[in-house]
């Protein structure tokens, strides 16, 4: 790849900033709230806007109807480079509570800070319209500078990421021959480590979610008549849940750590160099001490270690005043975050067996599954990841970090399972972007340097 072509593309991006911002503002003005049927036409409008913009770039683009909102699919394969699949979403979260917004959520506003930096405030500015447009602007610059893209590019932009994404799996299955021919998926729906350090997310935890009910007597009991003699389901459930962890924070379910990898020392050393302080991280939420496995750092606990958490527990009378009863039932919701090769089905079965062992004979326990999925780990030592890291490092003049993510991104698992694709999770959001909250924003530097970074990454992947 001619480095002169990359320089021309970067120069084009710098010269076109005002027009790029106006294009972003046009998309942000469309209230494409996917979860509310009242905004269905707006979702169609957002898809149509993207199709028109992509066609203007020379892509063959179409908005495909689904059972829900349209999915935009576009291709430009006029290149000798590798085939990459770019993924994003055009739908946004509701804006409630509207009274907490400082400006109209669908009238994007440029805000200048005292330090000379600026940001765009609008719903979808960071999640995910602003992120999507960084990639489209990089493609626009390459087309203007050299007439074609460095790579064969397929663009997939869905409209239901914020409302369950039910239409995406059947769409992936239907178009698997095209989408699965890509060498890697580029997912721009994540963030940087900090505003000066770009990042590639290489680990996503899986999950298992369970609801438990302990059944005791056939009705609620008067605690004066039956207290001390009758089994109390709340007490029984609480005792069983308390046994999930030992004093060192390790989960006590048999076989729980099967498939949990030890992180390479090189990765742990890089994480240590990030300057993360557990005291500051927890201090922001009024806590001080990491509560997980004592043998692992706070970053390890949230990125690369599995967890067991009680998310809710209830039973008996919880209304105003007091009612002295022994409840007939007690309930809890428990979730597990998984890493490495932990088997979700095995974790679920082992958990159920563990809980059943702690229930007395005259009580019974029932379970309800709320879903499960395995963890995803990317081969960050593969050439594609190394090339992307170098491209990000060149743009920010600071080494890009390989980081983990404590949560789950379903589309990444779907790409892996259904298409056999690994994903490059590269985004330019910041911790203070207020995703899903009032006054969502996206830094202008995230937008401008993000587009330049994608231009570099496309060139690096083609090299």
Coordinates of C-alpha atoms in Angstrom, one line a residue:
X1 CA 0.0 0.0 0.0
X2 CA 1.3 3.4 -1.0
X3 CA 1.9 5.5 2.2
X4 CA 1.2 8.6 0.0
X5 CA -2.3 7.4 -0.4
X6 CA -2.8 7.1 3.4
X7 CA -1.4 10.6 3.9
X8 CA -3.8 11.9 1.2
X9 CA -6.7 10.2 3.0
X10 CA -5.7 11.7 6.4
X11 CA -5.4 15.1 4.8
X12 CA -8.8 14.8 3.3
X13 CA -10.3 13.9 6.7
X14 CA -8.7 17.0 8.2
X15 CA -10.0 19.3 5.5
X16 CA -13.5 17.8 5.6
X17 CA -14.2 18.1 9.3
X18 CA -17.0 20.7 9.1
X19 CA -18.9 18.7 6.4
X20 CA -18.3 15.5 8.4
X21 CA -19.8 17.1 11.5
X22 CA -22.9 18.2 9.6
X23 CA -23.4 14.7 8.2
X24 CA -23.2 13.4 11.8
X25 CA -25.7 16.0 12.9
X26 CA -28.1 15.0 10.2
X27 CA -28.1 11.4 11.4
X28 CA -28.4 12.4 15.1
X29 CA -31.5 14.5 14.4
X30 CA -33.4 11.3 13.5
X31 CA -35.0 10.0 16.7
X32 CA -34.4 6.3 15.9
X33 CA -35.6 4.8 19.2
X34 CA -35.9 1.1 18.5
X35 CA -37.8 -0.1 21.6
X36 CA -40.8 2.3 21.2
X37 CA -43.2 1.4 18.3
X38 CA -44.0 5.1 18.0
X39 CA -40.6 5.7 16.5
X40 CA -40.7 2.8 13.9
X41 CA -40.8 5.3 11.0
X42 CA -37.9 7.2 12.4
X43 CA -35.9 3.9 12.5
X44 CA -36.8 3.4 8.8
X45 CA -35.7 7.0 8.1
X46 CA -32.3 6.4 9.8
X47 CA -31.8 3.3 7.7
X48 CA -32.7 5.2 4.5
X49 CA -30.3 8.0 5.4
X50 CA -27.5 5.5 5.8
X51 CA -28.3 3.8 2.6
X52 CA -28.2 7.1 0.7
X53 CA -24.9 8.1 2.3
X54 CA -23.3 4.7 1.5
X55 CA -24.5 4.8 -2.1
X56 CA -23.0 8.3 -2.3
X57 CA -19.7 6.7 -1.4
X58 CA -20.0 4.1 -4.2
X59 CA -21.3 1.2 -2.1
X60 CA -24.0 -1.1 -3.3
X61 CA -26.4 -0.5 -0.4
X62 CA -29.9 -1.6 0.6
X63 CA -32.1 -1.4 3.7
X64 CA -33.4 -5.0 4.2
X65 CA -36.8 -5.4 5.8
X66 CA -37.0 -7.6 8.9
X67 CA -39.7 -8.6 11.4
X68 CA -38.5 -5.5 13.3
X69 CA -36.4 -2.6 12.1
X70 CA -34.5 -2.6 8.8
X71 CA -30.9 -3.8 8.6
X72 CA -28.6 -1.8 6.3
X73 CA -26.2 -4.0 4.2
X74 CA -23.7 -2.4 1.9
X75 CA -20.7 -3.7 -0.1
X76 CA -17.7 -2.2 -1.9
X77 CA -15.3 -4.9 -3.0
X78 CA -13.4 -3.0 -5.7
X79 CA -10.1 -3.6 -4.0
X80 CA -7.3 -6.2 -4.0
X81 CA -7.1 -6.1 -0.2
X82 CA -8.6 -8.4 2.3
X83 CA -12.4 -8.5 3.0
X84 CA -13.5 -6.9 6.3
X85 CA -17.0 -6.7 7.8
X86 CA -17.9 -3.5 9.6
X87 CA -20.7 -3.6 12.2
X88 CA -22.6 -0.8 14.0
X89 CA -26.1 0.1 14.9
X90 CA -28.3 3.2 14.1
X91 CA -30.9 2.7 16.8
X92 CA -30.7 4.6 20.1
X93 CA -32.0 4.4 23.7
X94 CA -35.1 6.4 24.8
X95 CA -34.3 9.8 26.2
X96 CA -36.3 9.7 29.4
X97 CA -36.1 11.5 31.8
X98 CA -36.3 14.3 29.3
X99 CA -36.3 17.0 32.0
X100 CA -32.7 16.1 32.8
X101 CA -31.4 17.0 29.4
X102 CA -29.7 20.3 29.2
X103 CA -30.4 20.6 25.4
X104 CA -32.9 18.9 23.0
X105 CA -31.6 15.3 22.7
X106 CA -32.3 15.2 19.0
X107 CA -30.9 18.7 18.2
X108 CA -27.2 18.0 18.4
X109 CA -25.3 20.7 20.1
X110 CA -21.6 21.5 20.0
X111 CA -20.3 22.4 23.5
X112 CA -16.9 24.1 23.9
X113 CA -14.9 23.5 27.1
X114 CA -12.7 25.9 28.9
X115 CA -9.6 23.9 28.0
X116 CA -10.3 24.3 24.3
X117 CA -11.7 20.8 23.7
X118 CA -15.3 20.2 22.6
X119 CA -18.0 17.6 22.4
X120 CA -21.3 17.0 20.7
X121 CA -24.3 16.4 23.0
X122 CA -27.1 14.3 21.5
X123 CA -28.8 10.9 21.9
X124 CA -26.8 8.4 19.9
X125 CA -23.7 10.7 19.6
X126 CA -21.5 8.0 21.2
X127 CA -23.8 5.0 21.1
X128 CA -23.6 4.3 18.3
X129 CA -24.1 6.9 15.5
X130 CA -21.0 8.9 16.2
X131 CA -18.9 5.7 16.2
X132 CA -20.5 4.4 12.9
X133 CA -19.8 7.7 11.2
X134 CA -16.1 7.6 12.1
X135 CA -15.8 4.5 9.9
X136 CA -17.9 5.9 7.1
X137 CA -15.9 9.1 7.1
X138 CA -12.7 7.1 6.8
X139 CA -14.1 5.3 3.8
X140 CA -15.2 8.6 2.3
X141 CA -11.7 10.0 2.7
X142 CA -10.1 7.0 1.0
X143 CA -12.5 7.2 -1.9
X144 CA -11.8 10.9 -2.4
X145 CA -8.0 10.5 -2.0
X146 CA -7.4 7.5 -4.2
X147 CA -10.6 6.4 -5.8
X148 CA -11.0 3.2 -3.9
X149 CA -10.8 1.5 -0.5
X150 CA -7.7 -0.3 0.7
X151 CA -9.8 -3.4 1.6
X152 CA -13.0 -5.0 0.4
X153 CA -15.6 -3.7 2.8
X154 CA -19.0 -4.9 3.8
X155 CA -21.0 -2.7 6.1
X156 CA -23.7 -4.1 8.3
X157 CA -25.7 -1.6 10.5
X158 CA -28.6 -2.9 12.4
X159 CA -31.6 -1.1 14.1
X160 CA -32.4 -3.3 17.1
X161 CA -29.2 -3.4 19.2
X162 CA -30.8 -1.4 21.9
X163 CA -34.0 -3.5 22.0
X164 CA -32.8 -7.1 21.9
X165 CA -31.5 -7.6 18.4
X166 CA -34.0 -10.3 17.5
X167 CA -33.8 -9.7 13.8
X168 CA -30.0 -10.0 13.5
X169 CA -29.4 -13.8 13.9
X170 CA -31.8 -14.8 11.1
X171 CA -30.3 -12.1 8.9
X172 CA -26.8 -13.4 9.6
X173 CA -27.9 -16.9 8.7
X174 CA -29.6 -15.7 5.5
X175 CA -26.5 -13.8 4.3
X176 CA -23.8 -16.1 5.8
X177 CA -22.1 -16.7 2.4
X178 CA -21.3 -13.0 2.0
X179 CA -20.7 -12.0 5.6
X180 CA -18.8 -15.1 6.4
X181 CA -16.3 -14.6 3.6
X182 CA -14.8 -11.7 5.5
X183 CA -11.5 -12.2 7.3
X184 CA -12.5 -10.2 10.4
X185 CA -15.3 -8.2 11.8
X186 CA -14.7 -4.6 12.8
X187 CA -17.0 -3.6 15.7
X188 CA -17.1 0.0 16.6
X189 CA -19.3 0.1 19.8
X190 CA -16.7 0.2 22.6
X191 CA -14.4 2.7 24.1
X192 CA -10.8 3.8 24.8
X193 CA -8.9 3.1 27.9
X194 CA -8.8 6.9 28.6
X195 CA -8.9 10.0 26.4
X196 CA -5.3 9.7 25.6
X197 CA -5.0 5.9 25.2
X198 CA -6.7 3.9 22.4
X199 CA -7.7 0.4 23.1
X200 CA -8.7 -2.9 21.5
X201 CA -11.1 -5.0 23.5
X202 CA -9.9 -8.7 23.3
X203 CA -12.0 -10.4 26.0
X204 CA -15.7 -10.5 26.7
X205 CA -17.2 -12.5 29.6
X206 CA -20.0 -14.9 29.0
X207 CA -23.0 -15.3 31.3
X208 CA -25.4 -17.7 32.9
X209 CA -28.6 -16.2 34.5
X210 CA -30.7 -18.3 36.9
X211 CA -33.8 -17.7 39.0
X212 CA -34.2 -19.9 42.1
X213 CA -37.3 -20.5 44.3
X214 CA -37.2 -22.4 47.6
X215 CA -40.6 -23.8 48.5
X216 CA -41.5 -24.5 52.2
X217 CA -45.0 -24.8 53.7
X218 CA -48.1 -24.8 51.5
X219 CA -49.0 -21.3 52.6
X220 CA -47.5 -18.3 54.6
X221 CA -47.5 -19.1 58.3
X222 CA -48.1 -17.1 61.5
X223 CA -44.6 -16.9 63.0
X224 CA -46.0 -16.9 66.5
X225 CA -47.7 -20.3 65.9
X226 CA -45.0 -21.9 63.7
X227 CA -41.8 -20.0 64.4
X228 CA -38.9 -22.3 65.3
X229 CA -40.7 -25.4 64.1
X230 CA -41.4 -24.6 60.5
X231 CA -38.7 -24.3 57.8
X232 CA -38.2 -20.7 56.7
X233 CA -37.4 -20.6 53.0
X234 CA -35.8 -17.2 53.2
X235 CA -33.3 -18.4 55.8
X236 CA -32.6 -21.6 53.9
X237 CA -32.1 -19.7 50.6
X238 CA -29.8 -17.1 52.3
X239 CA -27.7 -19.8 53.9
X240 CA -27.3 -21.6 50.6
X241 CA -26.3 -18.4 48.7
X242 CA -23.9 -17.5 51.5
X243 CA -22.0 -20.7 50.7
X244 CA -21.3 -19.6 47.1
X245 CA -18.1 -17.9 48.1
X246 CA -15.3 -18.7 50.6
X247 CA -13.5 -16.1 52.7
X248 CA -11.0 -15.5 49.9
X249 CA -13.7 -14.7 47.3
X250 CA -13.5 -18.0 45.4
X251 CA -16.7 -19.6 44.1
X252 CA -17.3 -22.9 45.8
X253 CA -19.4 -24.6 43.2
X254 CA -17.6 -27.9 42.2
X255 CA -15.9 -27.6 38.8
X256 CA -16.6 -23.9 38.6
X257 CA -13.0 -23.0 37.5
X258 CA -12.8 -25.7 34.9
X259 CA -11.7 -23.9 31.7
X260 CA -10.5 -20.7 33.4
X261 CA -7.2 -19.8 31.9
X262 CA -4.2 -18.2 33.6
X263 CA -3.5 -14.8 31.9
X264 CA 0.0 -14.5 30.2
X265 CA 2.4 -12.5 32.3
X266 CA 2.9 -10.2 29.3
X267 CA -0.8 -9.3 29.4
X268 CA -0.8 -8.8 33.2
X269 CA 2.3 -6.6 32.8
X270 CA 0.6 -4.4 30.2
X271 CA -2.5 -4.1 32.4
X272 CA -0.3 -3.1 35.3
X273 CA 1.2 -0.3 33.2
X274 CA -2.2 1.3 32.6
X275 CA -2.1 3.1 35.9
X276 CA -5.4 1.7 37.1
X277 CA -6.1 2.4 40.8
X278 CA -8.7 0.2 42.5
X279 CA -9.2 2.8 45.2
X280 CA -10.2 5.4 42.6
X281 CA -12.3 3.0 40.6
X282 CA -14.3 1.9 43.7
X283 CA -14.1 5.3 45.4
X284 CA -16.3 6.8 42.7
X285 CA -19.1 4.5 43.9
X286 CA -18.5 4.9 47.6
X287 CA -16.5 1.7 48.2
X288 CA -12.8 1.0 48.9
X289 CA -11.9 -2.7 48.9
X290 CA -12.1 -5.1 45.9
X291 CA -14.5 -7.9 47.0
X292 CA -13.5 -10.6 44.5
X293 CA -10.8 -13.2 44.6
X294 CA -8.0 -12.0 46.9
X295 CA -5.3 -13.5 44.7
X296 CA -6.2 -11.4 41.7
X297 CA -6.1 -7.6 41.0
X298 CA -9.2 -5.5 40.6
X299 CA -8.7 -5.4 36.8
X300 CA -8.3 -9.1 36.7
X301 CA -11.5 -9.5 38.7
X302 CA -13.5 -7.4 36.3
X303 CA -11.9 -8.5 33.0
X304 CA -10.5 -12.0 33.2
X305 CA -12.0 -13.8 36.2
X306 CA -15.4 -15.5 36.5
X307 CA -18.0 -14.3 39.0
X308 CA -21.1 -15.4 40.9
X309 CA -23.4 -12.5 41.9
X310 CA -26.8 -12.4 43.6
X311 CA -28.8 -9.8 41.7
X312 CA -32.0 -9.9 43.6
X313 CA -33.6 -11.7 46.6
X314 CA -37.1 -11.5 47.9
X315 CA -39.9 -13.3 49.8
X316 CA -42.5 -12.9 52.5
X317 CA -44.0 -9.5 53.4
X318 CA -42.0 -6.4 52.2
X319 CA -44.7 -3.8 52.3
X320 CA -45.3 -0.9 54.7
X321 CA -45.5 -1.7 58.3
X322 CA -44.9 -5.3 59.6
X323 CA -46.5 -8.7 59.0
X324 CA -45.1 -11.5 61.1
X325 CA -45.1 -14.4 58.7
X326 CA -42.9 -17.3 57.7
X327 CA -43.2 -17.2 53.9
X328 CA -44.1 -20.2 51.8
X329 CA -41.5 -19.3 49.2
X330 CA -38.3 -17.4 48.8
X331 CA -36.7 -16.3 45.5
X332 CA -33.4 -15.1 44.2
X333 CA -31.8 -14.2 40.9
X334 CA -28.2 -15.2 40.4
X335 CA -25.9 -14.4 37.5
X336 CA -22.5 -15.8 36.6
X337 CA -19.9 -14.1 34.4
X338 CA -17.8 -16.6 32.5
X339 CA -14.3 -16.5 31.0
X340 CA -12.1 -18.7 28.9
X341 CA -13.6 -22.1 28.1
X342 CA -16.1 -22.3 30.9
X343 CA -19.1 -24.3 29.8
X344 CA -22.4 -22.4 30.4
X345 CA -24.4 -25.6 30.6
X346 CA -22.0 -27.2 33.1
X347 CA -22.0 -24.1 35.2
X348 CA -25.8 -24.1 35.3
X349 CA -26.1 -27.8 36.2
X350 CA -23.4 -27.6 38.8
X351 CA -25.0 -24.5 40.4
X352 CA -28.4 -26.3 40.6
X353 CA -26.8 -29.3 42.1
X354 CA -24.9 -27.2 44.6
X355 CA -28.1 -25.4 45.7
X356 CA -30.2 -28.6 45.9
X357 CA -27.6 -30.1 48.3
X358 CA -28.3 -27.3 50.8
X359 CA -32.1 -27.7 50.9
X360 CA -33.7 -29.7 53.8
X361 CA -35.8 -32.7 52.9
X362 CA -39.2 -31.2 53.6
X363 CA -38.5 -28.2 51.3
X364 CA -38.0 -28.2 47.6
X365 CA -36.2 -26.0 45.1
X366 CA -37.0 -25.1 41.5
X367 CA -35.1 -23.2 38.9
X368 CA -35.8 -21.0 35.9
X369 CA -33.1 -20.2 33.3
X370 CA -32.9 -16.7 31.9
X371 CA -30.3 -17.5 29.3
X372 CA -26.6 -18.4 29.0
X373 CA -23.7 -17.8 26.7
X374 CA -20.0 -18.5 26.6
X375 CA -17.1 -16.1 26.9
X376 CA -15.2 -14.7 23.9
X377 CA -11.5 -14.3 23.7
X378 CA -9.8 -12.8 20.7
X379 CA -6.4 -13.9 19.4
X380 CA -4.7 -10.6 20.2
X381 CA -1.3 -12.0 19.2
X382 CA -2.5 -12.6 15.6
X383 CA -1.2 -10.4 12.8
X384 CA -4.5 -8.6 12.3
X385 CA -4.6 -7.5 15.9
X386 CA -1.0 -6.4 15.9
X387 CA -1.5 -4.4 12.7
X388 CA -4.5 -2.6 14.2
X389 CA -2.7 -1.9 17.5
X390 CA 0.2 -0.3 15.5
X391 CA -2.2 1.8 13.5
X392 CA -3.9 3.1 16.7
X393 CA -0.6 3.7 18.3
X394 CA 0.6 5.8 15.3
X395 CA -2.5 8.0 15.5
X396 CA -2.4 8.7 19.2
X397 CA 1.4 8.6 19.6
X398 CA 0.7 6.3 22.6
X399 CA 0.7 2.5 22.6
X400 CA -2.7 1.1 22.2
X401 CA -3.8 -1.2 25.0
X402 CA -5.3 -4.6 24.7
X403 CA -8.1 -4.6 27.3
X404 CA -10.8 -6.8 28.7
X405 CA -14.5 -6.1 29.1
X406 CA -16.5 -7.4 32.1
X407 CA -19.7 -7.5 30.1
X408 CA -21.0 -9.3 27.1
X409 CA -21.6 -8.1 23.5
X410 CA -23.9 -10.6 21.9
X411 CA -23.1 -9.7 18.3
X412 CA -19.5 -10.7 18.8
X413 CA -20.6 -14.2 19.9
X414 CA -23.0 -14.4 17.0
X415 CA -20.2 -13.5 14.5
X416 CA -18.0 -16.2 16.0
X417 CA -20.6 -18.9 16.2
X418 CA -22.6 -18.2 13.0
X419 CA -19.9 -16.8 10.7
X420 CA -16.7 -18.1 12.2
X421 CA -15.4 -14.5 12.5
X422 CA -13.2 -13.0 15.1
X423 CA -13.8 -9.4 15.9
X424 CA -11.7 -6.3 16.2
X425 CA -13.5 -4.3 18.9
X426 CA -12.3 -0.8 18.4
X427 CA -14.2 2.2 19.6
X428 CA -13.5 5.7 20.6
X429 CA -16.0 6.3 23.4
X430 CA -15.0 7.7 26.7
X431 CA -16.0 6.9 30.3
X432 CA -17.9 10.1 30.7
X433 CA -20.0 9.8 27.5
X434 CA -23.1 9.1 29.6
X435 CA -24.3 6.2 27.5
X436 CA -28.0 5.5 27.9
X437 CA -28.3 8.5 30.2
X438 CA -29.4 12.1 29.8
X439 CA -26.9 14.4 28.1
X440 CA -25.1 11.7 26.2
X441 CA -22.1 13.2 24.4
X442 CA -19.2 12.3 22.1
X443 CA -15.9 14.2 22.1
X444 CA -15.0 15.9 18.9
X445 CA -11.5 14.4 19.3
X446 CA -13.1 10.9 19.4
X447 CA -14.9 11.6 16.2
X448 CA -12.0 13.2 14.3
X449 CA -9.2 11.0 15.5
X450 CA -11.5 8.0 15.3
X451 CA -12.0 8.5 11.6
X452 CA -8.2 9.0 11.1
X453 CA -7.6 5.8 13.1
X454 CA -10.0 3.8 10.9
X455 CA -8.2 5.2 7.8
X456 CA -4.9 3.9 9.2
X457 CA -6.4 0.5 10.2
X458 CA -7.8 -0.1 6.7
X459 CA -4.4 0.7 5.3
X460 CA -2.6 -1.5 7.8
X461 CA -4.9 -4.5 7.2
X462 CA -4.3 -4.2 3.5
X463 CA -0.6 -3.9 3.8

